Short mmCIF file of C-alpha atoms and ligand atoms in Angstrom, two decimals:
data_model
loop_
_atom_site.label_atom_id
_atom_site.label_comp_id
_atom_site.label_asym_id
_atom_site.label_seq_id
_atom_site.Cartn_x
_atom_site.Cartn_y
_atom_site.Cartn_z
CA UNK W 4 -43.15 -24.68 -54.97
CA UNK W 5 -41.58 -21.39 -54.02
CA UNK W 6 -43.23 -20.71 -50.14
CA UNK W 7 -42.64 -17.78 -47.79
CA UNK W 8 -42.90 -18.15 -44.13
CA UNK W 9 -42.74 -15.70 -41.48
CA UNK W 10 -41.06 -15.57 -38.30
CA UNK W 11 -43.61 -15.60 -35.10
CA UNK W 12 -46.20 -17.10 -32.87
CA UNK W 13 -49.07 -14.77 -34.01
CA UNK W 14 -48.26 -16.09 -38.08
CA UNK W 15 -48.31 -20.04 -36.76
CA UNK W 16 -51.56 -19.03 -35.16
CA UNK W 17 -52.68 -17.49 -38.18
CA UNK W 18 -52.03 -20.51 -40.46
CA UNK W 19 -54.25 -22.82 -38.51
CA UNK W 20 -56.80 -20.53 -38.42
CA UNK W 21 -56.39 -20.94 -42.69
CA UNK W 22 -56.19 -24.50 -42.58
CA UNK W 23 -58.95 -26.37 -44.19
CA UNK W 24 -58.21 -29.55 -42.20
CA UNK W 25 -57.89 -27.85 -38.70
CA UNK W 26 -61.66 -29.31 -37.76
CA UNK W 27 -60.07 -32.95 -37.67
CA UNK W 28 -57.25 -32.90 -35.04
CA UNK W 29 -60.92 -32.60 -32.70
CA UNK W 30 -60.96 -36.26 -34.01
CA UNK W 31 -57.96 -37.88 -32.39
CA UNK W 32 -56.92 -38.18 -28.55
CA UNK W 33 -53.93 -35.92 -27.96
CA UNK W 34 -52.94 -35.69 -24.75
CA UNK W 35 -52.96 -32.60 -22.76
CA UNK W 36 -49.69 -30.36 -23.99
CA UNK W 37 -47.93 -32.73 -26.02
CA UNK W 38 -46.79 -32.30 -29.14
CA UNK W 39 -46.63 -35.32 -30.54
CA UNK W 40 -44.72 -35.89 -34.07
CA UNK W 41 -43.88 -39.35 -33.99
CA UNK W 42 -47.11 -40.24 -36.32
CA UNK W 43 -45.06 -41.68 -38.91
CA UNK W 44 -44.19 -44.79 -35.86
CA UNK W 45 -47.46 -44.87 -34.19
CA UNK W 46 -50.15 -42.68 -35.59
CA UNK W 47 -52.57 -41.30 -32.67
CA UNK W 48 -55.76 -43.17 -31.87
CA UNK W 49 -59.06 -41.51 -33.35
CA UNK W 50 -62.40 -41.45 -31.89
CA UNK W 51 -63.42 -43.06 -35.17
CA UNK W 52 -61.32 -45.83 -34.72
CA UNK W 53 -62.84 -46.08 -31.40
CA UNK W 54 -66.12 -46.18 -32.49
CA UNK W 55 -65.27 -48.74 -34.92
CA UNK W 56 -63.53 -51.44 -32.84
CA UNK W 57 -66.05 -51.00 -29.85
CA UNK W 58 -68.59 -51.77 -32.52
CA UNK W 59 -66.64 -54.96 -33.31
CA UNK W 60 -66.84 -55.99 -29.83
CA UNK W 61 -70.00 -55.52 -29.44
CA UNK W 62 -70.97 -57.05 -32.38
CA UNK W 63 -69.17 -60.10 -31.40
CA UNK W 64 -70.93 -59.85 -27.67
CA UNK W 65 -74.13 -59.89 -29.55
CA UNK W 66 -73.74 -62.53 -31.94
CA UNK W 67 -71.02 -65.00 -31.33
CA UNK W 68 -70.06 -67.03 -34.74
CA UNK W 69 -72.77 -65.17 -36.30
CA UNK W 70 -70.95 -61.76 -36.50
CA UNK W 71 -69.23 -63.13 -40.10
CA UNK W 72 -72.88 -63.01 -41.01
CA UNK W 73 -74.69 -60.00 -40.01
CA UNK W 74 -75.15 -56.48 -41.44
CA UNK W 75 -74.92 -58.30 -44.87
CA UNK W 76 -71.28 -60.10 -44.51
CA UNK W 77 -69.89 -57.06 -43.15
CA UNK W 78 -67.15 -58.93 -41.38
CA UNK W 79 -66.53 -61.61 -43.95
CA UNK W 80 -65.67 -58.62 -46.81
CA UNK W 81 -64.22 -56.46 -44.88
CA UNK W 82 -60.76 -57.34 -46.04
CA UNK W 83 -61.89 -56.29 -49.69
CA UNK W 84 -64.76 -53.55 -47.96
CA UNK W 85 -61.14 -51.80 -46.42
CA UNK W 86 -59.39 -52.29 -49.46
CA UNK W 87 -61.35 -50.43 -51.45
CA UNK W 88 -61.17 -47.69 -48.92
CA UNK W 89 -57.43 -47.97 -49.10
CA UNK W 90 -57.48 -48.00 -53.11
CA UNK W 91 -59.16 -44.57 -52.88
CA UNK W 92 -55.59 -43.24 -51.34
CA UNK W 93 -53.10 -44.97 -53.80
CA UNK W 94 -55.63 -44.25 -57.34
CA UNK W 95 -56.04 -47.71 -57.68
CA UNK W 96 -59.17 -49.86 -58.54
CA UNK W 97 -61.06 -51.23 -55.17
CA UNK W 98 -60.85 -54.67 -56.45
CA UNK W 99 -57.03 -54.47 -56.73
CA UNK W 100 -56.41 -53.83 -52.92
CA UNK W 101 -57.13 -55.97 -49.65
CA UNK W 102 -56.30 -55.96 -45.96
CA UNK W 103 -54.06 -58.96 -44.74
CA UNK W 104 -51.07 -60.02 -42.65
CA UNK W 105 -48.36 -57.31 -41.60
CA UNK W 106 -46.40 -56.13 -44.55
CA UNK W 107 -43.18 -58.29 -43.74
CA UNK W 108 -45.41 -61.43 -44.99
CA UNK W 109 -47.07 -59.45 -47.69
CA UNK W 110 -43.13 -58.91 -49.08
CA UNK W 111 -42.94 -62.82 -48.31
CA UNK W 112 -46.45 -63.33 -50.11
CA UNK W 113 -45.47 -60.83 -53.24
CA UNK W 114 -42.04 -62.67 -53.63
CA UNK W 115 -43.47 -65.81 -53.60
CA UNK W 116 -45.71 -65.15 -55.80
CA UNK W 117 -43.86 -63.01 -58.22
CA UNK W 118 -40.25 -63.94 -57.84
CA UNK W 119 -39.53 -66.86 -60.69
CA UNK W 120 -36.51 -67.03 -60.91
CA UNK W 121 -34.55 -68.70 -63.75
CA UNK W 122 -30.73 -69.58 -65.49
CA UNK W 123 -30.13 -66.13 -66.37
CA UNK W 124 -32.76 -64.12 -64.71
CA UNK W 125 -32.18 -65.02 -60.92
CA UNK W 126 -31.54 -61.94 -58.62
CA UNK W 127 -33.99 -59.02 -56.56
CA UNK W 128 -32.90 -55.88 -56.69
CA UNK W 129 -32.87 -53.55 -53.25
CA UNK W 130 -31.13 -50.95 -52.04
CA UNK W 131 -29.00 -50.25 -49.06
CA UNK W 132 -31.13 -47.65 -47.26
CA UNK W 133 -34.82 -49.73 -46.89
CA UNK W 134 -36.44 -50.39 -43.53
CA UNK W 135 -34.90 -53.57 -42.55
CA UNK W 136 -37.65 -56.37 -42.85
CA UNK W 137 -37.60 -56.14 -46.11
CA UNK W 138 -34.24 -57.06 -47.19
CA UNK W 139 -34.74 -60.06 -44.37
CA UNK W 140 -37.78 -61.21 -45.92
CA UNK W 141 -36.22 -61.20 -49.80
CA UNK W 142 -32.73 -62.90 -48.45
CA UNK W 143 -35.14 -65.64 -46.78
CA UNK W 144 -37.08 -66.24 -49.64
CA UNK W 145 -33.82 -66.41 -52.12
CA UNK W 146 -32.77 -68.53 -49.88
CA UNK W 147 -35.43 -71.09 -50.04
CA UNK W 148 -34.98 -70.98 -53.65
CA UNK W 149 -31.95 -72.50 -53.44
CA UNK W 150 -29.78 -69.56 -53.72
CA UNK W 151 -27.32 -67.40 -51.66
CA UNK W 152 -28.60 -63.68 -51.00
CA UNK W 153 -24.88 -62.55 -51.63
CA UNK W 154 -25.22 -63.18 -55.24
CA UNK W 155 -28.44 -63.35 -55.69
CA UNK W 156 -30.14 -60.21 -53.82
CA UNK W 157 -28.52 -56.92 -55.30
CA UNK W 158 -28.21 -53.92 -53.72
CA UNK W 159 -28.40 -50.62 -55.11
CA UNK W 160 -26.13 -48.47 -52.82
CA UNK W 161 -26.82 -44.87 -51.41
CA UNK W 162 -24.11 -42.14 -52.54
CA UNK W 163 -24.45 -40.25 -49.62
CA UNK W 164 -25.96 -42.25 -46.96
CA UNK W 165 -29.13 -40.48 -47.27
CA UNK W 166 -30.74 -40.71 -50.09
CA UNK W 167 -30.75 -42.93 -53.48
CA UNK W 168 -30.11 -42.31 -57.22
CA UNK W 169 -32.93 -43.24 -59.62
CA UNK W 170 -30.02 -43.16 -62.07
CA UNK W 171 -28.14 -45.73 -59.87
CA UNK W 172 -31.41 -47.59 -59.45
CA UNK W 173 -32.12 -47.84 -63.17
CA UNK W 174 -28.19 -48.71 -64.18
CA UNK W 175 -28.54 -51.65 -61.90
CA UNK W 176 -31.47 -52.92 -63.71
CA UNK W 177 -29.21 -55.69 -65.19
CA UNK W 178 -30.84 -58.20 -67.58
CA UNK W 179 -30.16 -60.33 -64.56
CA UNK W 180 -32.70 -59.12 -62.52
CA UNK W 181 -36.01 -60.86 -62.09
CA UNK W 182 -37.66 -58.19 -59.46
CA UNK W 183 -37.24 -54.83 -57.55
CA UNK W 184 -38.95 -53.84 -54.10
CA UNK W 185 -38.19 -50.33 -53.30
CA UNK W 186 -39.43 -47.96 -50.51
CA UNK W 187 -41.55 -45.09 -52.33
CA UNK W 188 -40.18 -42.89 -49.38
CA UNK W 189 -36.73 -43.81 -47.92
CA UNK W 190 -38.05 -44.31 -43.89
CA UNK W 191 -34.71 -42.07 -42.06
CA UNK W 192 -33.96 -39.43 -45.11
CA UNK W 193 -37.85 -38.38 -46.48
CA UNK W 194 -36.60 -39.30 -49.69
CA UNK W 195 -39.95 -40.05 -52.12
CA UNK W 196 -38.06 -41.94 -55.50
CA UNK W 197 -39.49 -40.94 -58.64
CA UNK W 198 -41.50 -44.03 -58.93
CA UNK W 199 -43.24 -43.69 -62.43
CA UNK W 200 -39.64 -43.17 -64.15
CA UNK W 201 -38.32 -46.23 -62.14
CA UNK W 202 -41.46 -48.07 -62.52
CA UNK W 203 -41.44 -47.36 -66.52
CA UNK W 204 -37.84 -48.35 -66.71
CA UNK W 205 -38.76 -51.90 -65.06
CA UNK W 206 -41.67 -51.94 -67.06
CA UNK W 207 -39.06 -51.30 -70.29
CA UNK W 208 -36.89 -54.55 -69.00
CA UNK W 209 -39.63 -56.90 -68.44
CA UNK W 210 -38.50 -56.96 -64.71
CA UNK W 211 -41.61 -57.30 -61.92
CA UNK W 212 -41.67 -54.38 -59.65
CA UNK W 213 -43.12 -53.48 -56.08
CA UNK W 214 -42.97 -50.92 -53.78
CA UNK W 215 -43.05 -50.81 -50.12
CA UNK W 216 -45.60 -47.49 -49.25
CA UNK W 217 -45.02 -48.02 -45.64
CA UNK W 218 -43.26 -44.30 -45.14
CA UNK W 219 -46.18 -43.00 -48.16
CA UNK W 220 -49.66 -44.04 -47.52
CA UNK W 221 -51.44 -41.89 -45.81
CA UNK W 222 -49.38 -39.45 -46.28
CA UNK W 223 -48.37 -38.85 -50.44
CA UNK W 224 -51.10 -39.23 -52.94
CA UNK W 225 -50.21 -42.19 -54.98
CA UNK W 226 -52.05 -42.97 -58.27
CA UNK W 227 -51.28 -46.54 -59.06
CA UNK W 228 -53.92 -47.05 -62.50
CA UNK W 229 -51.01 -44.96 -63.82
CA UNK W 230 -47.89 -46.30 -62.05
CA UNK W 231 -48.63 -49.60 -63.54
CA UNK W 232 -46.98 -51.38 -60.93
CA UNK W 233 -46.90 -54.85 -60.23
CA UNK W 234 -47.72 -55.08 -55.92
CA UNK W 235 -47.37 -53.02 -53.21
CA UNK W 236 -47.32 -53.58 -49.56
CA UNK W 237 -48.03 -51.32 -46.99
CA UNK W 238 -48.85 -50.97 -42.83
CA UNK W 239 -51.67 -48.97 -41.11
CA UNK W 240 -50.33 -48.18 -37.98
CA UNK W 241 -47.90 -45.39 -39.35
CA UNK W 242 -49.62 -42.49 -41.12
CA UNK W 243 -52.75 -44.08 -41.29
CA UNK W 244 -53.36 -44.30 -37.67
CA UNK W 245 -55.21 -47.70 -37.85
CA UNK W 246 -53.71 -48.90 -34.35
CA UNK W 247 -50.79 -50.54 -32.76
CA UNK W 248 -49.94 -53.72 -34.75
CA UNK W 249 -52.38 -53.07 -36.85
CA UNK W 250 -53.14 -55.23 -40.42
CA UNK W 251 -51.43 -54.24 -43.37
CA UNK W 252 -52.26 -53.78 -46.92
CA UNK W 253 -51.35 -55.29 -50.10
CA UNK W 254 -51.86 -53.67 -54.16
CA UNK W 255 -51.94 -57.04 -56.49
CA UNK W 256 -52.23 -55.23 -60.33
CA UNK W 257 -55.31 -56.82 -62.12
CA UNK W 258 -53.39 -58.05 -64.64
CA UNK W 259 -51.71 -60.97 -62.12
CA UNK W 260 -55.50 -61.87 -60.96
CA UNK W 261 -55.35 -65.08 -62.68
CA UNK W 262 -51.35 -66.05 -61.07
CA UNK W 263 -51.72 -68.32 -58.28
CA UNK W 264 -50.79 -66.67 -55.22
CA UNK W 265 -47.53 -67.38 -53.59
CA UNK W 266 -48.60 -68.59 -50.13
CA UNK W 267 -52.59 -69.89 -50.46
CA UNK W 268 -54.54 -69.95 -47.64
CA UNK W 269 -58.32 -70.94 -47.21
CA UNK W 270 -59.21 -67.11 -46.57
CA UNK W 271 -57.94 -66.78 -50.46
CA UNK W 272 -60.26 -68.70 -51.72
CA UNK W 273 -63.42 -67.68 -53.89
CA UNK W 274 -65.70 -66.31 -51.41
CA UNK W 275 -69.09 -68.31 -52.66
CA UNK W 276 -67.63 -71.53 -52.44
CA UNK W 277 -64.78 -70.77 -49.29
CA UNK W 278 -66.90 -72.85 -46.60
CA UNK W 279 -67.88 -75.76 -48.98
CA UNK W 280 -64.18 -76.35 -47.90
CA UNK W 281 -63.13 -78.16 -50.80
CA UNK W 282 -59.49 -79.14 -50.87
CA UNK W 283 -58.76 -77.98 -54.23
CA UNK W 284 -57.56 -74.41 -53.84
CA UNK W 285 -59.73 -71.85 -56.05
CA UNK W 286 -58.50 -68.40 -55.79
CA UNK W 287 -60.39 -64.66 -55.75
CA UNK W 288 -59.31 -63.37 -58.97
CA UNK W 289 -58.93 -60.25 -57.21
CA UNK W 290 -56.20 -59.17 -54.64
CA UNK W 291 -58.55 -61.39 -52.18
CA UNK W 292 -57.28 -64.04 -53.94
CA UNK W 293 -53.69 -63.54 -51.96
CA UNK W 294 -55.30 -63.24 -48.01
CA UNK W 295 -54.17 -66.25 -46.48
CA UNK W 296 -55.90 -67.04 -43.27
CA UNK W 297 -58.65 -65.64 -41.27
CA UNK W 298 -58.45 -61.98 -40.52
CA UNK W 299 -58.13 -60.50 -37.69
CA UNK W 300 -61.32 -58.37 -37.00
CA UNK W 301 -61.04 -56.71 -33.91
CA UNK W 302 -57.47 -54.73 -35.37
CA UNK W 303 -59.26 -54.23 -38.51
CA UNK W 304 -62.12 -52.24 -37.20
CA UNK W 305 -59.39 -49.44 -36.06
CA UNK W 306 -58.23 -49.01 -39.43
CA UNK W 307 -61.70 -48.92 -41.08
CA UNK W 308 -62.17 -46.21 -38.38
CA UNK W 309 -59.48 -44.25 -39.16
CA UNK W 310 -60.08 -44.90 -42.87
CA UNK W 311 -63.32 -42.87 -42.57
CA UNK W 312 -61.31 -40.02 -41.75
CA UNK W 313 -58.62 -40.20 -44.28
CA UNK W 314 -61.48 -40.82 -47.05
CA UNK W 315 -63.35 -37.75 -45.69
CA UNK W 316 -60.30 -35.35 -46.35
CA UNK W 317 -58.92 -36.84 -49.34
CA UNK W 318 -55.51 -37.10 -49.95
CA UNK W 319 -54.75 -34.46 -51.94
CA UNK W 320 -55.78 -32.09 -49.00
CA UNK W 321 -53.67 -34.02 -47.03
CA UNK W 322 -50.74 -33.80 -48.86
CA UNK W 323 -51.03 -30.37 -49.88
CA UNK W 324 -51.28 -29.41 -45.80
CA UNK W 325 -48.32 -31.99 -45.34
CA UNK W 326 -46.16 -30.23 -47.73
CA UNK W 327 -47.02 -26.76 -46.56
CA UNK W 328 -46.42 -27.34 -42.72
CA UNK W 329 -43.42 -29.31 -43.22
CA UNK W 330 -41.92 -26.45 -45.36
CA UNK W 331 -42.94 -24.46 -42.56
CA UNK W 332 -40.92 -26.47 -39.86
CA UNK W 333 -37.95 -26.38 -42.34
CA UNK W 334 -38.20 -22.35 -42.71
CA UNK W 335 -38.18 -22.02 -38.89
CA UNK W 336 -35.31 -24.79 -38.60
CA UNK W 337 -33.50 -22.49 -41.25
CA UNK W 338 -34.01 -19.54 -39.36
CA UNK W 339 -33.59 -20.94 -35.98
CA UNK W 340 -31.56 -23.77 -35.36
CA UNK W 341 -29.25 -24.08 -38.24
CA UNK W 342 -26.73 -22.03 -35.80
CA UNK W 343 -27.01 -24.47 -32.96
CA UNK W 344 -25.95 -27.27 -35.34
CA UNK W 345 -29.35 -28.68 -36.31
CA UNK W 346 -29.49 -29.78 -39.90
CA UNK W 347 -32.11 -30.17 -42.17
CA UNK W 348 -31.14 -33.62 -43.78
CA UNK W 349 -34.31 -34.81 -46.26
CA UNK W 350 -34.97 -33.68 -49.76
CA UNK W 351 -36.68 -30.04 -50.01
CA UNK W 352 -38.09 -30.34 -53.40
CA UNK W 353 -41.62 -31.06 -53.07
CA UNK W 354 -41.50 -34.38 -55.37
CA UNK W 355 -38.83 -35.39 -53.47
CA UNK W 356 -39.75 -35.38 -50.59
CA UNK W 357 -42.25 -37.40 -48.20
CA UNK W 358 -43.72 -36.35 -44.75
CA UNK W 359 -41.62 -36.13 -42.07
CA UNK W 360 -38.30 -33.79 -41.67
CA UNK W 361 -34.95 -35.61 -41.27
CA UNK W 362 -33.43 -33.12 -38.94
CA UNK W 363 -30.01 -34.16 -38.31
CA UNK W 364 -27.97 -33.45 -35.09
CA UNK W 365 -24.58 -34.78 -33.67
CA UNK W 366 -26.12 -35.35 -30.02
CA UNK W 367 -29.73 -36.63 -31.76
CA UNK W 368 -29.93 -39.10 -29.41
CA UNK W 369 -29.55 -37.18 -26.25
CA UNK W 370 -32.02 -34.61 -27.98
CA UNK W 371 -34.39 -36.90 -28.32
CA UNK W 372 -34.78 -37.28 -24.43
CA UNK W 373 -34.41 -33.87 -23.30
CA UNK W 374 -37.53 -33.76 -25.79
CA UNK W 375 -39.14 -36.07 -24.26
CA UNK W 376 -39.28 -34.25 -20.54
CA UNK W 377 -40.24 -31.18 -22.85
CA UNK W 378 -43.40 -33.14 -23.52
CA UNK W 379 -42.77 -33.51 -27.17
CA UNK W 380 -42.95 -37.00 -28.93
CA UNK W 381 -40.13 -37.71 -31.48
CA UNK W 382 -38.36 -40.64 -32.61
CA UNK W 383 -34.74 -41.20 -33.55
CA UNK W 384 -32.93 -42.93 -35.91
CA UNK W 385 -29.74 -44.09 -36.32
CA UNK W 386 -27.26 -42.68 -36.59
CA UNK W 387 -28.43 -39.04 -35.87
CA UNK W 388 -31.33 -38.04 -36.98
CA UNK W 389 -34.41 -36.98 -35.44
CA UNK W 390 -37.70 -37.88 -37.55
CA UNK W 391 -39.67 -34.76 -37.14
CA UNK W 392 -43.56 -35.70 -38.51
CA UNK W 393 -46.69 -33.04 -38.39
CA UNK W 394 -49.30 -35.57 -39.33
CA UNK W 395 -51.60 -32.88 -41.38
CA UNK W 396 -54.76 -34.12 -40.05
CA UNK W 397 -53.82 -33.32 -36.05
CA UNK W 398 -51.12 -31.63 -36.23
CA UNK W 399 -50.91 -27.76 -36.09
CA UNK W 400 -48.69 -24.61 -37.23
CA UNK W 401 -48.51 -23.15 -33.58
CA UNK W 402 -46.99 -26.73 -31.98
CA UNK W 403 -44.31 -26.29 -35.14
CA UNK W 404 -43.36 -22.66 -33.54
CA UNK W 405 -43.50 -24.16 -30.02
CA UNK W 406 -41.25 -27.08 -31.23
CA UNK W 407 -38.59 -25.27 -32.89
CA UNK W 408 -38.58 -23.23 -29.28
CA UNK W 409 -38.19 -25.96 -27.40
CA UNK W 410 -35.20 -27.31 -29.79
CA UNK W 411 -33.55 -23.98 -29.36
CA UNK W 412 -33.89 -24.15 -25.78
CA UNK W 413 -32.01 -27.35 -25.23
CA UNK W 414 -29.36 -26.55 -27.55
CA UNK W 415 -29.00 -22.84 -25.48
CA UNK W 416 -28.90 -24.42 -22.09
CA UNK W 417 -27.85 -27.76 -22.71
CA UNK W 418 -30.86 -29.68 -21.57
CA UNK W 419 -29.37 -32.73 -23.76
CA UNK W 420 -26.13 -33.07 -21.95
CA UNK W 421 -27.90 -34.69 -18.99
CA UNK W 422 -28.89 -37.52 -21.06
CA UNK W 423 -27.03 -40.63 -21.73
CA UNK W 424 -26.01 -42.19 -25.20
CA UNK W 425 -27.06 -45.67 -24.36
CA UNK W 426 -29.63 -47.00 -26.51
CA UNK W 427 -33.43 -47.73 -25.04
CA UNK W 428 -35.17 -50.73 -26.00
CA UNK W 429 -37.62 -49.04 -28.58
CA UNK W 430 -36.28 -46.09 -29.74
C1 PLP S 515 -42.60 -49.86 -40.80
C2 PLP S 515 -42.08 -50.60 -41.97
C3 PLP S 515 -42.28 -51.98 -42.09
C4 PLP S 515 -43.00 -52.72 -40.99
O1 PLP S 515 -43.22 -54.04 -41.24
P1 PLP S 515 -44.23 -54.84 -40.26
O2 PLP S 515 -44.29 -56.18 -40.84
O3 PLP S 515 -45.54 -54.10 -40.29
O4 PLP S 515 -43.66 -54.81 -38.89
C5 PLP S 515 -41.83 -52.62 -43.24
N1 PLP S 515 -41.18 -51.94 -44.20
C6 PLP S 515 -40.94 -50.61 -44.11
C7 PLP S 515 -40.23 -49.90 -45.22
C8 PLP S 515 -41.38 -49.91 -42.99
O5 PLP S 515 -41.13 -48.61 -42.88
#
């Protein structure tokens, strides 16, 4: 979409003023003067989310073992009760989306599950720019099968460091290859993949496919009923602002309801007959079917929190606002700090592109502190990039303007060449 921008404090000021979502950053806990556009790491903590695990607690003050039985089950369904929440977001049916584990085990639960490998059809296909979990969780699990990940895991590999071919992706689909996991947004470059055409290709080859929504939900509208995929994992605590550590999602399609899931667990189990505590494993045909143990309640009442509030502004508002302010940040970059040797490294097509700007430095690293004593909240990645991410529910047009100042300002006087290049901890 073709956008103009203008240059200014009064126009930033004027945008939020014409932003439909502006009511909701009154929702979240920002702290006094920060501008805070790391939500794509941590998102910020919501009074909803508040609400909602305070209500857990107290519901477990009140009631001990009972709390898996009041307010009709609430507890006991609230894997499924969240998934359907989440299958709002991703335009899939509530039935084919639950709540479990952290998303490295739902990539171990989806290759277990899905990965058969055989004689001629043996290998997972990846690519060389994915968060890192996931290519450790596929090796393992190859691995286990009895074979070696340097054969048997193939990697599709960037052309330019940042950002992948779907052309490359689909020549790899060799008639070797028994299942894909991609990213649906690359985590360091923004990159969204055209999923449907890579998705249809699969589909074309026979070849199981999943994608890893980790850098997307909550952030790109999906709709899965017409992806046709065959799982997807994702986490909460990015985007979705469900909490530190917070429980992760999983997308089974119905049409695998009846395959027995990769790693059972007593929490999989039908629901009506899960405490008769038979011994003979008898799965939800539903994407309950692949929880495994007993979840953890007190982190999921921070997502259903948050949930209420992604639900209530729908996520075509959302990414319509997310696409708009982070053109925005990438006109003022443009403008700004393109002389000062900032570089605007993500996709700029709007279907390419996911969330957060990739804006690339030499001294990223060192930028990234001097930010920090500016009272802004960013977060680097190797090698030098600094992940720039106006969550559109609490993030405004003004704090864009002050931003870009504040990057100017360092690279005029230098504020980064106090800083050292060793690495923290957490980053
Ligand atoms: C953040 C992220 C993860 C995180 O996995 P956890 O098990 O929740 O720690 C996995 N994959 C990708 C692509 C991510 O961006």
């Amino acid at each position: 979409m073709n956008r103009t921008f203008e240059l200014g404090i009064e126009y930033a000021k004027k945008l939020d003023l014409q932003d439909p979502l502006r009511n909701f950053r009154e929702r979240f806990y920002i702290r006094e003067g920060n501008i805070y556009v790391d939500g794509n790491s941590l998102g910020l903590c919501s009074k909803d989310a508040e609400r909602e695990i305070l209500l857990a607690l107290d519901d477990w003050k009140g009631n001990g073992i009972d709390i898996w039985s009041i307010k009709d089950s609430k507890y006991f369904y609230y894997p499924a009760r969240i998934g359907a929440m989440m299958a709002t977001l991703i335009g899939a049916q509530a039935n084919e989306v639950t709540t479990a584990n952290s998303t490295t085990v739902n990539i171990h639960q989806c290759a277990a599950t899905f990965y058969k490998p055989t004689g001629e059809r043996y290998k997972i296909l990846m690519d060389d720019l994915n968060f890192p979990t996931d290519r450790h969780a596929v090796e393992s699990l190859v691995r286990i099968k009895g074979y070696d990940p340097v054969d048997a895991v193939k990697i599709v590999a960037s052309r330019d460091g940042r950002t992948l071919s779907e052309d490359d992706v689909i020549s790899a689909m060799s008639g070797d290859v028994a299942l894909i996991l991609l990213p649906a947004v690359l985590y360091r470059s923004s990159q969204l993949l055209d999923m449907q055409r890579i998705t249809d290709e699969a589909r074309k080859r026979s070849i199981i496919i999943g994608w890893d929504l980790c850098h997307s939900i909550g952030s790109v509208a999906h709709d899965f009923a017409k992806l046709d995929a065959d799982f997807a994992v994702w986490c909460t605590y990015k985007y979705l602002s469900g909490g530190p550590g917070s429980i992760a999602g999983l997308y089974i399609n119905r049409k695998h309801f009846d395959k027995a899931p990769g790693l059972a667990g007593w929490f999989g189990n039908v629901k009506e007959t899960q405490f008769r505590l038979d011994h003979r494993h008898e799965h939800s045909k539903d994407a309950d079917g692949w929880l495994i143990g007993t979840p953890p309640i007190l982190s999921m009442a921070g997502v259903k929190g948050a949930l209420d509030i992604y639900c209530e502004a729908g996520m075509k508002e959302i990414r319509e606002k997310s696409l708009h302010i982070t053109a925005y940040l990438m006109y003022l970059i443009d403008q700004r700090l393109a002389e000062h040797g900032y570089n605007v490294g993500n996709p700029r097509d709007d279907n390419r592109r996911g969330g957060h700007v990739s804006l690339e430095h030499q001294e990223a690293y060192k930028i990234c502190q001097a930010l920090k004593v500016r009272n802004v909240t960013p977060d680097f990645r190797e090698p030098d990039v600094i992940r720039l991410v106006p969550v559109a529910l609490y993030v405004s047009y003004e704090e864009m303007y002050k931003l870009v100042d504040i990057l100017e300002q360092i690279a005029i006087k230098k504020e980064h060449e106090a800083f050292s290049n060793v690495r923290a901890l957490v980053v």
